[in-house]
Amino acid sequence: MAETIELTSEVPEELSGSRFDQIAARLFPDYSRARLQLWIKSGELTVNGEAKKTREKLLSGDALQLRAEVEDEDRWEAEDIALDIVYEDDALLVINKPAGLVVHPGSGNASGTLLNALLAHNPDMASVPRAGIVHRLDKDTSGLMVVAKTLAAQNHLVNQLQERTVSREYEAVVFGSMTGGGKVEADIGRHSKQRVKMAVVNLGGKEAITHYRLIKRFANHCYIRCMLETGRTHQIRVHMAHIKHPLVGDPLYAGRPRLPKGASEELINGLRNFSRQALHARRLSLIHPSTEEEISWEVPLVEDMVELLALLKREDL
């Protein structure tokens, strides 16, 4: 069913003479500028009971009234898929996503995704675009994701992501030997020839910054923590491959498994059979949309990566 939003506000003296859409963005900060403009154009957001154009100048004392219906997303079906819920309240849902679960329906994945599961868990989320999904994890990356349960929470989280006040920490296992941590600052864009891949590019890419820190060094591999400043597609995978330390198990950026000289049969089999990129979203911190307080979550490393680390440790003995 559709969600009905009803709000009223009055133009204060300091905004007198400003544009309708600019005033609306100040008075109704829970909603994006683009959505407010749509409501102005549809006549759902009025001034003194009359429809106005987005660029019209308003005066102090003008009364804004919003009465809008947000239609449910009807393109996707709800599916009863189990979710590992770490936290939930009226505004947010934090889940621990397993490897193998696609986040959003797309080409080749019309169903069986996190979005389908969210609609079954809470049908009201159908009234929030993309069922409240504001960021993604790759299909074979495990770990923490936050989802908005309301339009206001979604707008708040999107703004936080843009302002980089959301902290996301990942743990990964990479090839090669590192001496310590560092920062990769290299723009990312679509690969020029392989369209399913991203790449570090000199022109036309988007700013991408990844910080990394060594947790444990093994003979031929490293266990690291990565902190994102930006959130580009495949960012950690691309950046680690760019500095010649691709993720173990990454079919797209690591190529064929790198088998160390003299490796035991156990390690060789372990590396060959590790069927996903060794990447886990371990910790998430953000400002809660309702309380404006910082809140954090952390989940344990997943079993396949625990086993991989144990295997690498045994190899060093």
Short mmCIF file of C-alpha atoms in Angstrom, two decimals:
data_model
loop_
_atom_site.label_atom_id
_atom_site.label_comp_id
_atom_site.label_asym_id
_atom_site.label_seq_id
_atom_site.Cartn_x
_atom_site.Cartn_y
_atom_site.Cartn_z
CA MET A 1 0.00 0.00 0.00
CA ALA A 2 1.05 3.60 -0.56
CA GLU A 3 2.45 5.74 2.23
CA THR A 4 0.77 9.13 2.76
CA ILE A 5 2.96 12.03 3.88
CA GLU A 6 1.28 15.15 5.31
CA LEU A 7 3.34 18.13 6.47
CA THR A 8 2.90 21.88 6.81
CA SER A 9 5.33 24.72 7.40
CA GLU A 10 5.57 28.49 7.07
CA VAL A 11 8.24 30.49 5.25
CA PRO A 12 10.40 32.27 7.86
CA GLU A 13 11.61 35.84 7.44
CA GLU A 14 15.18 34.80 6.57
CA LEU A 15 14.00 32.78 3.56
CA SER A 16 11.65 35.43 2.17
CA GLY A 17 12.38 36.00 -1.54
CA SER A 18 14.00 32.61 -2.06
CA ARG A 19 12.92 30.02 -4.64
CA PHE A 20 10.10 27.60 -3.82
CA ASP A 21 12.27 24.48 -4.19
CA GLN A 22 15.10 25.98 -2.13
CA ILE A 23 12.70 26.90 0.67
CA ALA A 24 11.11 23.45 0.54
CA ALA A 25 14.53 21.82 0.91
CA ARG A 26 15.18 23.89 4.05
CA LEU A 27 11.75 23.34 5.59
CA PHE A 28 11.47 19.63 4.76
CA PRO A 29 15.08 18.40 5.10
CA ASP A 30 14.03 14.77 5.47
CA TYR A 31 13.39 14.57 1.73
CA SER A 32 15.76 15.01 -1.19
CA ARG A 33 15.68 18.10 -3.39
CA ALA A 34 14.80 15.94 -6.41
CA ARG A 35 11.82 14.36 -4.67
CA LEU A 36 10.54 17.74 -3.43
CA GLN A 37 10.74 19.12 -6.97
CA LEU A 38 8.66 16.19 -8.21
CA TRP A 39 6.04 16.92 -5.56
CA ILE A 40 6.01 20.61 -6.56
CA LYS A 41 5.50 19.70 -10.22
CA SER A 42 2.74 17.22 -9.39
CA GLY A 43 0.93 19.75 -7.20
CA GLU A 44 1.31 17.65 -4.06
CA LEU A 45 3.42 20.41 -2.47
CA THR A 46 1.53 23.71 -2.57
CA VAL A 47 1.82 27.31 -1.35
CA ASN A 48 -1.22 28.82 0.36
CA GLY A 49 -3.26 26.00 -1.16
CA GLU A 50 -2.12 26.73 -4.72
CA ALA A 51 0.30 24.97 -7.05
CA LYS A 52 3.42 26.99 -7.86
CA LYS A 53 6.46 26.53 -10.10
CA THR A 54 9.76 25.42 -8.56
CA ARG A 55 11.53 28.70 -9.37
CA GLU A 56 8.81 31.03 -8.05
CA LYS A 57 9.89 33.34 -5.23
CA LEU A 58 7.99 33.03 -1.96
CA LEU A 59 7.45 35.52 0.84
CA SER A 60 7.64 35.38 4.60
CA GLY A 61 4.45 33.89 6.03
CA ASP A 62 3.57 31.83 2.95
CA ALA A 63 2.19 28.45 4.03
CA LEU A 64 3.62 25.29 2.47
CA GLN A 65 1.50 22.18 2.56
CA LEU A 66 2.73 18.76 1.53
CA ARG A 67 0.31 15.94 0.96
CA ALA A 68 1.94 13.23 -1.09
CA GLU A 69 1.47 9.55 -1.65
CA VAL A 70 4.55 7.45 -2.17
CA GLU A 71 3.59 4.49 -4.29
CA ASP A 72 4.94 1.06 -3.50
CA GLU A 73 7.66 -0.36 -5.71
CA ASP A 74 5.66 -2.95 -7.65
CA ARG A 75 8.40 -4.13 -10.00
CA TRP A 76 9.77 -6.70 -7.53
CA GLU A 77 8.20 -9.54 -5.60
CA ALA A 78 8.63 -10.16 -1.90
CA GLU A 79 10.46 -13.43 -1.24
CA ASP A 80 10.84 -15.27 2.04
CA ILE A 81 14.64 -15.30 2.24
CA ALA A 82 16.30 -15.54 5.65
CA LEU A 83 18.09 -12.41 6.87
CA ASP A 84 20.77 -12.17 9.55
CA ILE A 85 19.52 -8.99 11.27
CA VAL A 86 22.09 -7.31 13.49
CA TYR A 87 19.97 -4.27 14.45
CA GLU A 88 16.52 -2.89 13.71
CA ASP A 89 14.42 0.08 14.81
CA ASP A 90 11.81 2.32 13.18
CA ALA A 91 14.37 3.99 10.89
CA LEU A 92 17.13 1.49 10.19
CA LEU A 93 17.81 -2.13 9.47
CA VAL A 94 21.37 -3.44 9.68
CA ILE A 95 22.05 -6.86 8.23
CA ASN A 96 25.00 -9.22 8.05
CA LYS A 97 24.91 -10.20 4.37
CA PRO A 98 26.22 -13.64 3.47
CA ALA A 99 28.50 -14.17 0.50
CA GLY A 100 26.52 -15.28 -2.53
CA LEU A 101 23.51 -13.01 -1.95
CA VAL A 102 22.94 -10.41 -4.68
CA VAL A 103 21.83 -7.06 -3.24
CA HIS A 104 19.56 -5.72 -6.00
CA PRO A 105 17.68 -7.34 -8.91
CA GLY A 106 19.36 -6.89 -12.25
CA SER A 107 20.37 -8.67 -15.42
CA GLY A 108 20.49 -12.37 -14.62
CA ASN A 109 19.25 -11.83 -11.07
CA ALA A 110 15.57 -10.89 -11.26
CA SER A 111 14.79 -12.59 -7.95
CA GLY A 112 16.43 -14.15 -4.93
CA THR A 113 18.09 -10.88 -3.90
CA LEU A 114 18.40 -8.90 -0.68
CA LEU A 115 15.78 -6.45 -2.00
CA ASN A 116 13.26 -9.28 -2.43
CA ALA A 117 14.02 -10.44 1.11
CA LEU A 118 13.55 -6.91 2.52
CA LEU A 119 10.10 -6.62 0.96
CA ALA A 120 9.08 -9.88 2.65
CA HIS A 121 10.57 -8.85 5.99
CA ASN A 122 8.79 -5.48 6.00
CA PRO A 123 6.22 -4.82 3.24
CA ASP A 124 6.11 -1.12 4.17
CA MET A 125 9.62 -0.74 2.75
CA ALA A 126 8.04 -1.04 -0.70
CA SER A 127 7.22 2.67 -0.40
CA VAL A 128 10.94 3.55 -0.12
CA PRO A 129 12.93 3.60 -3.38
CA ARG A 130 15.00 0.42 -3.83
CA ALA A 131 13.42 -0.84 -0.59
CA GLY A 132 15.73 1.45 1.37
CA ILE A 133 19.03 0.20 -0.04
CA VAL A 134 21.53 3.07 0.03
CA HIS A 135 24.81 1.23 -0.61
CA ARG A 136 25.81 -2.18 -1.86
CA LEU A 137 28.15 -5.05 -1.24
CA ASP A 138 29.27 -7.22 -4.14
CA LYS A 139 27.50 -10.56 -4.42
CA ASP A 140 30.47 -12.46 -2.99
CA THR A 141 31.43 -9.94 -0.32
CA SER A 142 30.05 -10.70 3.13
CA GLY A 143 29.30 -8.40 6.05
CA LEU A 144 27.44 -5.36 7.27
CA MET A 145 24.96 -3.28 5.30
CA VAL A 146 22.57 -0.59 6.50
CA VAL A 147 19.11 -0.19 4.95
CA ALA A 148 16.69 2.72 5.45
CA LYS A 149 13.12 1.89 6.46
CA THR A 150 11.68 5.34 5.66
CA LEU A 151 12.17 8.05 3.04
CA ALA A 152 13.52 10.41 5.69
CA ALA A 153 16.08 7.88 6.91
CA GLN A 154 17.10 7.12 3.34
CA ASN A 155 17.72 10.77 2.53
CA HIS A 156 19.69 11.18 5.77
CA LEU A 157 21.91 8.17 4.99
CA VAL A 158 22.48 9.23 1.37
CA ASN A 159 23.63 12.65 2.61
CA GLN A 160 25.97 10.97 5.11
CA LEU A 161 27.50 8.82 2.41
CA GLN A 162 28.05 11.91 0.27
CA GLU A 163 29.55 13.80 3.21
CA ARG A 164 31.67 10.75 4.17
CA THR A 165 30.42 10.54 7.74
CA VAL A 166 29.68 6.83 7.34
CA SER A 167 32.65 4.71 8.42
CA ARG A 168 33.07 1.32 6.73
CA GLU A 169 35.85 -1.08 7.70
CA TYR A 170 36.57 -4.26 5.79
CA GLU A 171 38.94 -7.16 6.35
CA ALA A 172 40.62 -8.95 3.47
CA VAL A 173 43.27 -11.51 2.61
CA VAL A 174 45.58 -10.47 -0.20
CA PHE A 175 48.47 -11.96 -2.15
CA GLY A 176 52.02 -10.82 -1.54
CA SER A 177 53.91 -9.36 1.38
CA MET A 178 53.24 -5.89 2.80
CA THR A 179 55.49 -4.06 5.24
CA GLY A 180 52.73 -1.95 6.75
CA GLY A 181 49.70 0.18 5.88
CA GLY A 182 49.10 2.94 3.43
CA LYS A 183 46.62 4.81 1.28
CA VAL A 184 45.55 4.22 -2.30
CA GLU A 185 44.24 7.36 -3.96
CA ALA A 186 43.41 6.53 -7.57
CA ASP A 187 40.35 7.38 -9.66
CA ILE A 188 38.14 4.48 -10.69
CA GLY A 189 36.08 4.13 -13.86
CA ARG A 190 34.71 1.47 -16.17
CA HIS A 191 37.35 -0.76 -17.79
CA SER A 192 37.91 0.33 -21.39
CA LYS A 193 37.59 -3.17 -22.85
CA GLN A 194 36.01 -5.46 -20.26
CA ARG A 195 32.73 -3.79 -19.34
CA VAL A 196 32.08 -6.03 -16.32
CA LYS A 197 35.26 -4.71 -14.72
CA MET A 198 36.25 -1.45 -13.13
CA ALA A 199 39.78 -0.05 -13.36
CA VAL A 200 42.07 2.71 -12.19
CA VAL A 201 41.83 5.35 -14.93
CA ASN A 202 43.61 8.59 -15.69
CA LEU A 203 40.65 10.35 -17.31
CA GLY A 204 36.92 10.26 -16.63
CA GLY A 205 37.06 8.27 -13.40
CA LYS A 206 35.57 9.08 -10.01
CA GLU A 207 37.63 9.94 -6.97
CA ALA A 208 38.43 6.83 -4.93
CA ILE A 209 40.41 6.64 -1.68
CA THR A 210 41.15 3.48 0.30
CA HIS A 211 43.20 3.29 3.51
CA TYR A 212 44.65 -0.07 4.50
CA ARG A 213 46.50 -1.43 7.51
CA LEU A 214 48.39 -4.68 8.02
CA ILE A 215 46.86 -7.00 10.62
CA LYS A 216 48.97 -10.13 10.04
CA ARG A 217 51.70 -11.02 7.57
CA PHE A 218 52.17 -14.59 6.39
CA ALA A 219 54.84 -16.08 4.14
CA ASN A 220 53.12 -15.17 0.88
CA HIS A 221 49.90 -13.44 1.94
CA CYS A 222 48.65 -10.65 4.21
CA TYR A 223 45.57 -10.19 6.34
CA ILE A 224 44.60 -6.51 6.16
CA ARG A 225 41.96 -4.00 7.27
CA CYS A 226 40.63 -1.50 4.71
CA MET A 227 38.80 1.75 5.44
CA LEU A 228 36.82 3.44 2.68
CA GLU A 229 36.67 7.21 2.22
CA THR A 230 34.67 6.78 -0.97
CA GLY A 231 32.40 3.98 -2.12
CA ARG A 232 33.09 3.15 -5.75
CA THR A 233 32.08 -0.11 -7.39
CA HIS A 234 34.63 -2.85 -6.57
CA GLN A 235 36.82 -0.18 -4.92
CA ILE A 236 38.88 -2.34 -2.55
CA ARG A 237 39.25 -5.09 -5.15
CA VAL A 238 40.44 -2.63 -7.81
CA HIS A 239 42.76 -0.69 -5.52
CA MET A 240 44.43 -3.77 -4.04
CA ALA A 241 44.99 -5.22 -7.52
CA HIS A 242 46.36 -1.83 -8.60
CA ILE A 243 49.10 -1.98 -5.94
CA LYS A 244 49.87 -5.61 -6.88
CA HIS A 245 48.14 -7.17 -3.88
CA PRO A 246 44.90 -8.59 -5.32
CA LEU A 247 42.42 -10.33 -3.05
CA VAL A 248 42.61 -14.08 -2.64
CA GLY A 249 39.79 -15.76 -4.57
CA ASP A 250 38.92 -12.70 -6.67
CA PRO A 251 38.00 -14.12 -10.09
CA LEU A 252 37.79 -10.71 -11.74
CA TYR A 253 40.91 -8.92 -10.54
CA ALA A 254 43.32 -11.59 -9.26
CA GLY A 255 43.28 -13.92 -12.24
CA ARG A 256 44.33 -17.52 -11.73
CA PRO A 257 45.26 -18.51 -8.15
CA ARG A 258 48.84 -17.61 -7.35
CA LEU A 259 50.38 -20.75 -5.87
CA PRO A 260 53.53 -20.06 -3.80
CA LYS A 261 56.61 -22.12 -4.60
CA GLY A 262 56.95 -25.03 -2.22
CA ALA A 263 53.38 -24.67 -0.94
CA SER A 264 51.83 -27.69 0.69
CA GLU A 265 49.10 -29.63 -1.05
CA GLU A 266 46.72 -28.43 1.67
CA LEU A 267 47.44 -24.78 0.90
CA ILE A 268 47.25 -25.31 -2.86
CA ASN A 269 43.84 -26.95 -2.51
CA GLY A 270 42.70 -24.26 -0.08
CA LEU A 271 43.61 -21.44 -2.46
CA ARG A 272 42.13 -23.18 -5.48
CA ASN A 273 38.88 -23.92 -3.68
CA PHE A 274 38.40 -20.49 -2.11
CA SER A 275 35.58 -19.53 -4.45
CA ARG A 276 35.02 -15.84 -3.67
CA GLN A 277 37.02 -12.70 -3.01
CA ALA A 278 38.30 -12.83 0.59
CA LEU A 279 36.54 -9.63 1.67
CA HIS A 280 34.29 -9.04 4.68
CA ALA A 281 32.59 -5.80 5.81
CA ARG A 282 33.48 -6.09 9.50
CA ARG A 283 32.48 -2.76 11.05
CA LEU A 284 29.97 0.02 10.25
CA SER A 285 29.50 3.39 11.96
CA LEU A 286 27.08 6.22 11.16
CA ILE A 287 24.96 9.01 12.60
CA HIS A 288 21.50 7.70 13.46
CA PRO A 289 18.90 9.60 11.38
CA SER A 290 16.52 10.02 14.33
CA THR A 291 18.77 10.54 17.36
CA GLU A 292 21.72 12.22 15.57
CA GLU A 293 24.01 10.07 17.73
CA GLU A 294 26.87 8.00 16.36
CA ILE A 295 26.12 4.29 16.42
CA SER A 296 28.35 1.36 15.43
CA TRP A 297 28.08 -2.34 14.71
CA GLU A 298 30.66 -5.08 14.31
CA VAL A 299 30.30 -8.69 13.22
CA PRO A 300 32.79 -11.57 13.43
CA LEU A 301 34.83 -12.72 10.48
CA VAL A 302 32.98 -15.33 8.45
CA GLU A 303 33.91 -19.01 8.70
CA ASP A 304 35.50 -19.44 5.25
CA MET A 305 37.93 -16.57 5.91
CA VAL A 306 38.66 -17.87 9.43
CA GLU A 307 39.56 -21.22 7.89
CA LEU A 308 41.70 -19.53 5.22
CA LEU A 309 43.66 -17.62 7.87
CA ALA A 310 44.14 -20.79 9.90
CA LEU A 311 45.48 -22.54 6.80
CA LEU A 312 47.95 -19.71 6.12
CA LYS A 313 49.09 -19.80 9.76
CA ARG A 314 49.70 -23.56 9.63
CA GLU A 315 51.74 -23.11 6.46
CA ASP A 316 54.05 -20.69 8.31
CA LEU A 317 54.78 -23.13 11.15
#
